[in-house]
Amino acid sequence: MKPFNDKDFVLQTETARRLYHEYAEGLPIIDYHCHLNPEYVANDHVFPNLSKVWLEGDHYKWRAMRSNGVDEKYITGTDTTDWEKFEKWAETVPYTMRNPLYHWTHLELKTAFGVTDLLNPSTAKDIYDRCTAMLQTAERSARGLMKHYNVEVVCTTDDPVDSLEHHLAVAKDPTFGIKMLPTWRPDKAMAVEDPASYKAYIDRLREVAGVSISKFADVIAALQKRHDFFASVGCRLSDHGIEEFYAEEYTPAEIDGIFEKIYVRGEHLTREEILKFRSAMLEEFGVMDHDSGWTQQFHYGALRNNNSRMMALLGPDTGYDSIGDFTVAQKMSKFLDRLASRDKLAKTIIYNLNPRDNELVATMIGNFQDGRYGAGKIQFGSGWWFLDQKDGMEKQMTALSNLGLLSRFVGMLTDSRSFLSYPRHEYFRRTLCNLLGNDIEQGLLPASEIDFIGREIVAKISYGNAKEYFKF
């Protein structure tokens, strides 16, 4: 019987073990999409206890705790202690077996703190106290953890109106050595469902950009000014969280009228007007990214804020989102082609949330590859959110292998708010090596090419392809 979470965790064959230990283990991490708090990095935040670094803001864990019958006061409540919250998490962990949380939990304890005990009610207090004590040392501060995991670059997720003051502070600090770059996330510029909220956002954009806004062209001018500012701070990627791709037909006059209706008159838009406005905005963003030499990312397919009562109590991003079943192929194709026909299609990464779309995305990216940009201009992003577990990553890589070039894949990212999530890169690398190692063992790939596979496929998917693709 193979032991749990040993040095050969996930690696089922001798060849898989060789690929991982010789070619992937220990490579630097380029975490090109995450939700870390930039202020924590700038100030080298010291976490007061394990609960703060591990449970705060982690809606993955919150969902599991709710499913295990934990009262909300021990999850997001303000009248319970950090230890009480952690205690409830420890009670939940044994029941997360076969959920990726069980693997992540024990990988994080092992790699961050050297703790190899299983987390459960009987070990909880000892683990909490030991890890909390370690978190008070310089080696386990926000920056200390990033150095511990050999992080080379992180790209946070930032709104166009953000000051980026913390990114600027980190860039000026010669003692750190890790790049923290912003990512342009302009979702609020397309969030036109509520006129009052949208007007407040555009007024804030007007203020920070120093541009008078009365028509749609002014909005684009203000956003372009902020886009240029982000580029000056090192930004090289945009990111868009969308339900589906927007590619409606529209005219400039229509978009001007829609903007006047919502911003000037404060009136609600029709569904058709919302789709047209988002289509125009998304195309403008695509042109900006192309002209700046950026990579654009699209995370699509989430059905968000399903529980209206809890949305009212806790707000968004608190664990009440799920996989949506949007029909996307024609609109995705039309959007990409709209930019490609103008020769304005930037490097692009597409992440689907519904696994039924794996083959759809894997074939779609092949329609818009362009050798002028090097290998893999259009990327099928790694398994995202509900799919960033072993099964989801394997299915994503299998679809890409069958219908494209796995070898040109830019690999994994954490998509996390936690400084303890870097083992997701290790988990991915182990899964990749196991997939390829099993193929070699079964004679589906030649054993004589193991060095090429390790050097040119494993190591590059784990690190090298991202380094070359993003050119940070």
mmCIF file of C-alpha atoms in Angstrom, residues 221-354:
data_model
loop_
_atom_site.group_PDB
_atom_site.id
_atom_site.type_symbol
_atom_site.label_atom_id
_atom_site.label_comp_id
_atom_site.label_asym_id
_atom_site.label_seq_id
_atom_site.Cartn_x
_atom_site.Cartn_y
_atom_site.Cartn_z
ATOM 1 C CA ALA A 221 -10.170 57.558 -23.401
ATOM 2 C CA ALA A 222 -10.194 57.401 -19.597
ATOM 3 C CA LEU A 223 -9.713 53.639 -19.612
ATOM 4 C CA GLN A 224 -6.889 53.931 -22.138
ATOM 5 C CA LYS A 225 -5.158 56.404 -19.856
ATOM 6 C CA ARG A 226 -5.407 53.933 -16.976
ATOM 7 C CA HIS A 227 -4.323 51.093 -19.277
ATOM 8 C CA ASP A 228 -1.183 53.086 -20.083
ATOM 9 C CA PHE A 229 -0.581 53.668 -16.376
ATOM 10 C CA PHE A 230 -0.901 49.942 -15.627
ATOM 11 C CA ALA A 231 1.602 49.230 -18.409
ATOM 12 C CA SER A 232 4.040 51.700 -16.842
ATOM 13 C CA VAL A 233 3.868 49.705 -13.592
ATOM 14 C CA GLY A 234 4.715 46.454 -15.401
ATOM 15 C CA CYS A 235 1.266 45.087 -16.238
ATOM 16 C CA ARG A 236 1.345 42.611 -19.109
ATOM 17 C CA LEU A 237 -2.012 40.864 -18.748
ATOM 18 C CA SER A 238 -5.698 41.679 -18.624
ATOM 19 C CA ASP A 239 -8.348 39.437 -17.140
ATOM 20 C CA HIS A 240 -12.084 39.352 -17.686
ATOM 21 C CA GLY A 241 -14.611 37.461 -15.583
ATOM 22 C CA ILE A 242 -17.555 36.974 -17.916
ATOM 23 C CA GLU A 243 -20.568 34.698 -18.007
ATOM 24 C CA GLU A 244 -20.207 34.287 -21.757
ATOM 25 C CA PHE A 245 -18.462 35.971 -24.658
ATOM 26 C CA TYR A 246 -20.121 39.132 -25.968
ATOM 27 C CA ALA A 247 -20.223 39.610 -29.717
ATOM 28 C CA GLU A 248 -23.494 41.352 -30.574
ATOM 29 C CA GLU A 249 -23.813 43.542 -33.651
ATOM 30 C CA TYR A 250 -23.837 47.237 -32.768
ATOM 31 C CA THR A 251 -23.197 50.687 -34.206
ATOM 32 C CA PRO A 252 -21.279 53.542 -32.571
ATOM 33 C CA ALA A 253 -24.504 55.556 -32.453
ATOM 34 C CA GLU A 254 -26.251 52.771 -30.559
ATOM 35 C CA ILE A 255 -23.478 52.563 -27.970
ATOM 36 C CA ASP A 256 -23.526 56.345 -27.482
ATOM 37 C CA GLY A 257 -27.268 56.182 -26.911
ATOM 38 C CA ILE A 258 -26.943 53.305 -24.456
ATOM 39 C CA PHE A 259 -24.252 55.143 -22.493
ATOM 40 C CA GLU A 260 -26.342 58.311 -22.326
ATOM 41 C CA LYS A 261 -29.339 56.291 -21.133
ATOM 42 C CA ILE A 262 -27.532 54.700 -18.205
ATOM 43 C CA TYR A 263 -24.987 57.371 -17.238
ATOM 44 C CA VAL A 264 -26.742 60.639 -18.007
ATOM 45 C CA ARG A 265 -30.398 59.687 -17.528
ATOM 46 C CA GLY A 266 -29.839 56.947 -14.947
ATOM 47 C CA GLU A 267 -32.249 54.537 -16.627
ATOM 48 C CA HIS A 268 -32.098 50.742 -16.582
ATOM 49 C CA LEU A 269 -30.966 49.060 -19.796
ATOM 50 C CA THR A 270 -32.744 46.284 -21.631
ATOM 51 C CA ARG A 271 -31.069 42.888 -21.939
ATOM 52 C CA GLU A 272 -30.295 43.650 -25.598
ATOM 53 C CA GLU A 273 -28.712 46.986 -24.692
ATOM 54 C CA ILE A 274 -26.566 45.372 -21.993
ATOM 55 C CA LEU A 275 -25.245 42.776 -24.426
ATOM 56 C CA LYS A 276 -24.479 45.383 -27.097
ATOM 57 C CA PHE A 277 -22.695 47.635 -24.629
ATOM 58 C CA ARG A 278 -20.592 44.773 -23.268
ATOM 59 C CA SER A 279 -19.772 43.682 -26.816
ATOM 60 C CA ALA A 280 -18.470 47.136 -27.679
ATOM 61 C CA MET A 281 -16.520 47.402 -24.443
ATOM 62 C CA LEU A 282 -14.950 43.957 -24.750
ATOM 63 C CA GLU A 283 -13.812 44.717 -28.291
ATOM 64 C CA GLU A 284 -12.248 48.001 -27.160
ATOM 65 C CA PHE A 285 -10.415 46.169 -24.376
ATOM 66 C CA GLY A 286 -9.125 43.624 -26.888
ATOM 67 C CA VAL A 287 -7.695 46.367 -29.087
ATOM 68 C CA MET A 288 -6.023 48.039 -26.096
ATOM 69 C CA ASP A 289 -4.365 44.772 -25.093
ATOM 70 C CA HIS A 290 -3.173 44.040 -28.611
ATOM 71 C CA ASP A 291 -1.699 47.489 -29.093
ATOM 72 C CA SER A 292 0.128 47.256 -25.758
ATOM 73 C CA GLY A 293 1.497 43.777 -26.444
ATOM 74 C CA TRP A 294 -0.413 42.299 -23.514
ATOM 75 C CA THR A 295 -2.035 38.896 -23.056
ATOM 76 C CA GLN A 296 -5.808 38.900 -22.520
ATOM 77 C CA GLN A 297 -7.424 36.292 -20.264
ATOM 78 C CA PHE A 298 -11.072 35.258 -20.208
ATOM 79 C CA HIS A 299 -12.549 33.321 -17.296
ATOM 80 C CA TYR A 300 -16.034 32.420 -18.435
ATOM 81 C CA GLY A 301 -18.938 30.271 -17.368
ATOM 82 C CA ALA A 302 -19.555 31.002 -13.679
ATOM 83 C CA LEU A 303 -23.141 31.330 -12.463
ATOM 84 C CA ARG A 304 -22.569 33.741 -9.611
ATOM 85 C CA ASN A 305 -24.382 34.724 -6.413
ATOM 86 C CA ASN A 306 -26.999 31.981 -6.583
ATOM 87 C CA ASN A 307 -28.134 32.400 -2.969
ATOM 88 C CA SER A 308 -29.807 35.825 -2.835
ATOM 89 C CA ARG A 309 -30.279 35.781 0.946
ATOM 90 C CA MET A 310 -26.591 35.110 1.594
ATOM 91 C CA MET A 311 -25.591 37.575 -1.121
ATOM 92 C CA ALA A 312 -27.462 40.257 0.826
ATOM 93 C CA LEU A 313 -25.744 39.198 4.066
ATOM 94 C CA LEU A 314 -22.168 38.564 2.903
ATOM 95 C CA GLY A 315 -21.778 40.012 -0.589
ATOM 96 C CA PRO A 316 -20.064 38.364 -3.592
ATOM 97 C CA ASP A 317 -17.175 35.862 -3.598
ATOM 98 C CA THR A 318 -18.324 34.123 -0.430
ATOM 99 C CA GLY A 319 -18.945 30.625 -1.798
ATOM 100 C CA TYR A 320 -22.315 30.814 -3.524
ATOM 101 C CA ASP A 321 -21.227 30.501 -7.152
ATOM 102 C CA SER A 322 -21.475 27.433 -9.378
ATOM 103 C CA ILE A 323 -20.858 26.150 -12.882
ATOM 104 C CA GLY A 324 -23.129 27.709 -15.520
ATOM 105 C CA ASP A 325 -24.322 26.148 -18.755
ATOM 106 C CA PHE A 326 -24.028 29.071 -21.152
ATOM 107 C CA THR A 327 -23.931 28.422 -24.900
ATOM 108 C CA VAL A 328 -20.702 30.045 -26.005
ATOM 109 C CA ALA A 329 -19.124 28.588 -29.157
ATOM 110 C CA GLN A 330 -20.589 30.935 -31.764
ATOM 111 C CA LYS A 331 -20.080 34.068 -29.678
ATOM 112 C CA MET A 332 -16.567 33.056 -28.687
ATOM 113 C CA SER A 333 -15.707 32.495 -32.328
ATOM 114 C CA LYS A 334 -17.316 35.754 -33.418
ATOM 115 C CA PHE A 335 -15.528 37.776 -30.747
ATOM 116 C CA LEU A 336 -12.106 36.325 -31.545
ATOM 117 C CA ASP A 337 -12.696 36.673 -35.283
ATOM 118 C CA ARG A 338 -13.873 40.270 -34.881
ATOM 119 C CA LEU A 339 -10.455 41.142 -33.468
ATOM 120 C CA ALA A 340 -8.486 38.804 -35.753
ATOM 121 C CA SER A 341 -10.103 40.287 -38.874
ATOM 122 C CA ARG A 342 -8.712 43.668 -37.830
ATOM 123 C CA ASP A 343 -5.346 42.073 -36.968
ATOM 124 C CA LYS A 344 -5.976 43.185 -33.383
ATOM 125 C CA LEU A 345 -6.152 39.810 -31.641
ATOM 126 C CA ALA A 346 -3.704 39.765 -28.742
ATOM 127 C CA LYS A 347 -2.257 36.687 -27.115
ATOM 128 C CA THR A 348 -5.248 35.072 -25.431
ATOM 129 C CA ILE A 349 -5.902 32.552 -22.667
ATOM 130 C CA ILE A 350 -9.389 31.043 -22.328
ATOM 131 C CA TYR A 351 -10.522 29.310 -19.125
ATOM 132 C CA ASN A 352 -13.808 27.418 -19.116
ATOM 133 C CA LEU A 353 -15.662 26.496 -15.938
ATOM 134 C CA ASN A 354 -17.975 23.869 -17.420
#
